[in-house]
Tab-separated table of C-alpha atoms in Angstrom:
chain	number	residue	atom	x	y	z
A	1	UNK	CA	198.092	121.156	38.070
A	2	UNK	CA	194.865	119.622	38.002
A	3	UNK	CA	194.168	117.084	35.391
A	4	UNK	CA	190.907	118.154	33.201
A	5	UNK	CA	188.223	115.799	33.466
A	6	UNK	CA	186.859	114.280	30.266
A	7	UNK	CA	183.560	115.541	29.156
A	8	UNK	CA	180.484	113.107	29.659
A	9	UNK	CA	177.821	112.856	27.233
A	10	UNK	CA	174.634	111.037	28.367
A	11	UNK	CA	172.578	108.744	26.043
A	12	UNK	CA	169.058	108.422	27.404
A	13	UNK	CA	165.449	107.809	26.413
A	14	UNK	CA	162.939	105.165	26.935
A	15	UNK	CA	163.414	101.436	26.193
A	16	UNK	CA	164.540	100.280	22.963
A	17	UNK	CA	165.758	103.523	21.625
A	18	UNK	CA	169.037	102.150	20.385
A	19	UNK	CA	171.253	103.597	23.335
A	20	UNK	CA	173.713	100.682	23.855
A	21	UNK	CA	173.992	99.948	19.794
A	22	UNK	CA	174.799	103.511	18.897
A	23	UNK	CA	176.861	103.445	21.758
A	24	UNK	CA	179.299	100.802	20.115
A	25	UNK	CA	179.150	102.547	17.045
A	26	UNK	CA	180.187	105.424	18.131
A	27	UNK	CA	182.855	104.251	20.053
A	28	UNK	CA	184.363	102.408	17.157
A	29	UNK	CA	184.179	105.494	15.093
A	30	UNK	CA	185.779	107.843	17.551
A	31	UNK	CA	188.408	105.075	18.779
A	32	UNK	CA	190.499	106.028	21.835
A	33	UNK	CA	189.250	109.756	22.319
A	34	UNK	CA	186.059	108.079	23.656
A	35	UNK	CA	185.538	105.639	26.766
A	36	UNK	CA	182.327	104.104	27.582
A	37	UNK	CA	180.165	103.550	30.959
A	38	UNK	CA	177.906	100.593	30.447
A	39	UNK	CA	174.439	100.784	31.439
A	40	UNK	CA	174.060	100.292	35.332
A	41	UNK	CA	170.737	98.844	35.481
A	42	UNK	CA	171.786	96.319	32.988
A	43	UNK	CA	174.543	95.389	35.360
A	44	UNK	CA	172.807	95.108	38.420
A	45	UNK	CA	169.757	93.320	37.228
A	46	UNK	CA	171.945	90.711	35.317
A	47	UNK	CA	174.183	90.167	38.332
A	48	UNK	CA	170.821	89.298	40.349
A	49	UNK	CA	170.073	92.343	41.969
A	50	UNK	CA	166.430	91.669	43.337
A	51	UNK	CA	163.509	93.230	41.366
A	52	UNK	CA	160.660	93.332	43.104
A	53	UNK	CA	157.437	95.634	42.413
A	54	UNK	CA	156.562	98.370	44.809
A	55	UNK	CA	157.222	101.774	45.401
A	56	UNK	CA	159.650	101.174	48.415
A	57	UNK	CA	161.588	98.645	46.395
A	58	UNK	CA	161.690	100.984	43.310
A	59	UNK	CA	163.220	103.529	45.598
A	60	UNK	CA	166.288	101.422	46.514
A	61	UNK	CA	166.524	100.076	43.260
A	62	UNK	CA	166.848	103.434	41.570
A	63	UNK	CA	168.999	104.587	44.472
A	64	UNK	CA	171.421	101.833	44.018
A	65	UNK	CA	171.584	102.263	40.167
A	66	UNK	CA	172.213	106.189	40.818
A	67	UNK	CA	175.346	105.674	43.112
A	68	UNK	CA	176.524	102.650	40.388
A	69	UNK	CA	176.311	105.266	37.844
A	70	UNK	CA	178.359	107.842	39.616
A	71	UNK	CA	180.977	105.092	40.596
A	72	UNK	CA	181.268	103.790	36.725
A	73	UNK	CA	181.733	107.423	35.439
A	74	UNK	CA	184.452	107.811	37.706
A	75	UNK	CA	186.288	104.733	37.436
A	76	UNK	CA	185.814	104.714	33.810
A	77	UNK	CA	187.623	108.206	33.507
A	78	UNK	CA	190.109	107.216	35.738
A	79	UNK	CA	191.208	104.338	33.713
A	80	UNK	CA	191.152	105.955	30.192
A	81	UNK	CA	193.171	108.939	30.639
A	82	UNK	CA	193.539	109.323	26.913
A	83	UNK	CA	189.939	109.703	26.554
A	84	UNK	CA	188.420	113.098	26.222
A	85	UNK	CA	185.123	112.148	25.954
A	86	UNK	CA	183.034	109.574	28.050
A	87	UNK	CA	180.040	108.139	26.821
A	88	UNK	CA	177.425	107.310	29.330
A	89	UNK	CA	174.576	104.794	28.552
A	90	UNK	CA	172.253	106.512	30.833
A	91	UNK	CA	172.947	108.782	33.591
A	92	UNK	CA	172.234	109.634	37.100
A	93	UNK	CA	168.823	111.411	36.165
A	94	UNK	CA	167.309	108.819	34.222
A	95	UNK	CA	166.293	107.114	37.655
A	96	UNK	CA	163.765	110.094	37.891
A	97	UNK	CA	161.502	108.614	35.548
A	98	UNK	CA	161.132	105.222	37.231
A	99	UNK	CA	161.023	106.866	40.636
A	100	UNK	CA	157.237	106.573	42.185
A	101	UNK	CA	154.992	109.265	42.302
A	102	UNK	CA	156.452	111.324	39.471
A	103	UNK	CA	159.820	111.686	40.764
A	104	UNK	CA	158.724	113.365	43.851
A	105	UNK	CA	161.552	113.429	46.424
A	106	UNK	CA	164.095	111.362	44.186
A	107	UNK	CA	166.923	113.909	44.309
A	108	UNK	CA	166.221	114.785	47.842
A	109	UNK	CA	166.941	111.130	48.680
A	110	UNK	CA	170.360	111.578	46.759
A	111	UNK	CA	171.255	114.759	48.425
A	112	UNK	CA	171.561	116.428	44.986
A	113	UNK	CA	169.796	118.939	42.935
A	114	UNK	CA	168.621	119.128	39.286
A	115	UNK	CA	171.574	121.766	38.531
A	116	UNK	CA	173.944	119.418	39.786
A	117	UNK	CA	172.806	116.555	38.050
A	118	UNK	CA	173.086	118.593	34.780
A	119	UNK	CA	176.315	119.873	35.512
A	120	UNK	CA	177.695	116.192	35.314
A	121	UNK	CA	177.077	115.914	31.433
A	122	UNK	CA	178.437	118.026	28.574
A	123	UNK	CA	175.699	116.874	26.202
A	124	UNK	CA	172.533	114.974	26.426
A	125	UNK	CA	171.310	112.805	23.687
A	126	UNK	CA	167.932	111.704	23.965
A	127	UNK	CA	167.272	108.801	21.862
A	128	UNK	CA	163.536	108.151	20.963
A	129	UNK	CA	161.715	105.100	21.618
A	130	UNK	CA	160.212	103.327	18.655
A	131	UNK	CA	156.671	104.490	18.084
A	132	UNK	CA	155.677	101.225	16.199
A	133	UNK	CA	155.223	98.158	18.257
A	134	UNK	CA	156.910	96.098	15.714
A	135	UNK	CA	160.130	97.987	16.026
A	136	UNK	CA	160.136	97.697	20.041
A	137	UNK	CA	162.436	94.996	21.166
A	138	UNK	CA	162.785	93.283	24.582
A	139	UNK	CA	166.426	92.223	26.271
A	140	UNK	CA	167.132	90.011	28.775
A	141	UNK	CA	166.782	92.791	31.586
A	142	UNK	CA	163.971	94.715	30.078
A	143	UNK	CA	160.126	94.033	31.417
A	144	UNK	CA	158.627	97.125	29.951
A	145	UNK	CA	155.821	96.767	27.546
A	146	UNK	CA	156.011	98.938	24.466
A	147	UNK	CA	152.974	101.222	25.575
A	148	UNK	CA	155.166	101.590	28.954
A	149	UNK	CA	158.309	102.159	26.940
A	150	UNK	CA	156.423	105.193	25.208
A	151	UNK	CA	155.460	106.294	28.572
A	152	UNK	CA	159.076	106.231	29.604
A	153	UNK	CA	160.109	108.188	26.873
A	154	UNK	CA	158.071	111.032	27.479
A	155	UNK	CA	159.203	111.083	31.294
A	156	UNK	CA	163.010	110.985	30.209
A	157	UNK	CA	162.059	113.944	27.930
A	158	UNK	CA	160.436	116.020	31.086
A	159	UNK	CA	163.469	114.828	33.082
A	160	UNK	CA	166.329	116.267	30.999
A	161	UNK	CA	164.278	118.963	29.089
A	162	UNK	CA	166.198	121.772	31.064
A	163	UNK	CA	169.484	120.714	30.140
A	164	UNK	CA	171.393	123.218	28.318
A	165	UNK	CA	172.973	121.285	25.355
A	166	UNK	CA	169.945	118.381	24.728
A	167	UNK	CA	169.419	116.828	21.550
A	168	UNK	CA	166.501	114.883	20.831
A	169	UNK	CA	167.189	112.225	18.108
A	170	UNK	CA	163.912	110.747	16.510
A	171	UNK	CA	163.095	107.254	15.678
A	172	UNK	CA	164.000	106.282	12.078
A	173	UNK	CA	163.080	103.466	9.731
A	174	UNK	CA	166.733	102.950	9.254
A	175	UNK	CA	168.479	102.824	12.114
A	176	UNK	CA	171.802	103.873	10.338
A	177	UNK	CA	170.245	107.025	9.634
A	178	UNK	CA	169.672	107.416	13.498
A	179	UNK	CA	173.358	106.124	13.923
A	180	UNK	CA	174.598	108.601	11.472
A	181	UNK	CA	172.668	111.584	13.042
A	182	UNK	CA	174.499	110.929	16.547
A	183	UNK	CA	177.763	110.796	14.750
A	184	UNK	CA	177.000	114.259	13.167
A	185	UNK	CA	175.968	115.874	16.251
A	186	UNK	CA	178.980	114.391	18.215
A	187	UNK	CA	181.398	115.574	15.521
A	188	UNK	CA	180.038	119.226	15.752
A	189	UNK	CA	179.900	119.057	19.537
A	190	UNK	CA	182.979	117.323	20.524
A	191	UNK	CA	185.613	119.739	19.747
A	192	UNK	CA	183.733	122.381	22.334
A	193	UNK	CA	184.272	119.656	25.128
């Protein structure tokens, strides 16, 4: 008998939407029922992966992130057999928003398709980037300006808009309201996984 793989929930959106912070809270809330796939770009950039400007460099970077995400998802599922849900800090399609020329040829370069990538995730949670510049926070590996983060948020919106189980979680003045909204969605949706 083949073991049923855990469902995957992807947390996506532009920079500073609260993905990593909310995943940490959700993990504490659900305990061993969930396991977490960390953000691949943070791992790669934090480890010294070259981050040079230019379209060709960006193509290499996004392919490296894509394959790292896939391997991380597999190893987290393999090493957490008690987890029924995998929480992914970004998904395989996020690179489409960063790919030069509005994502043209991204999927072709990976020998994949939109339907195949959508099918990897049971739920897509799009966490909106803050609209107010004062709420925007830079991390060690983030280089985007506030304006660029809003553009990327819109691009992520288009990337995932066709997913059949997508939820958009708007920005909130009180971050805990946003956290609670995510938990409510997952408490409703996880029994279906």
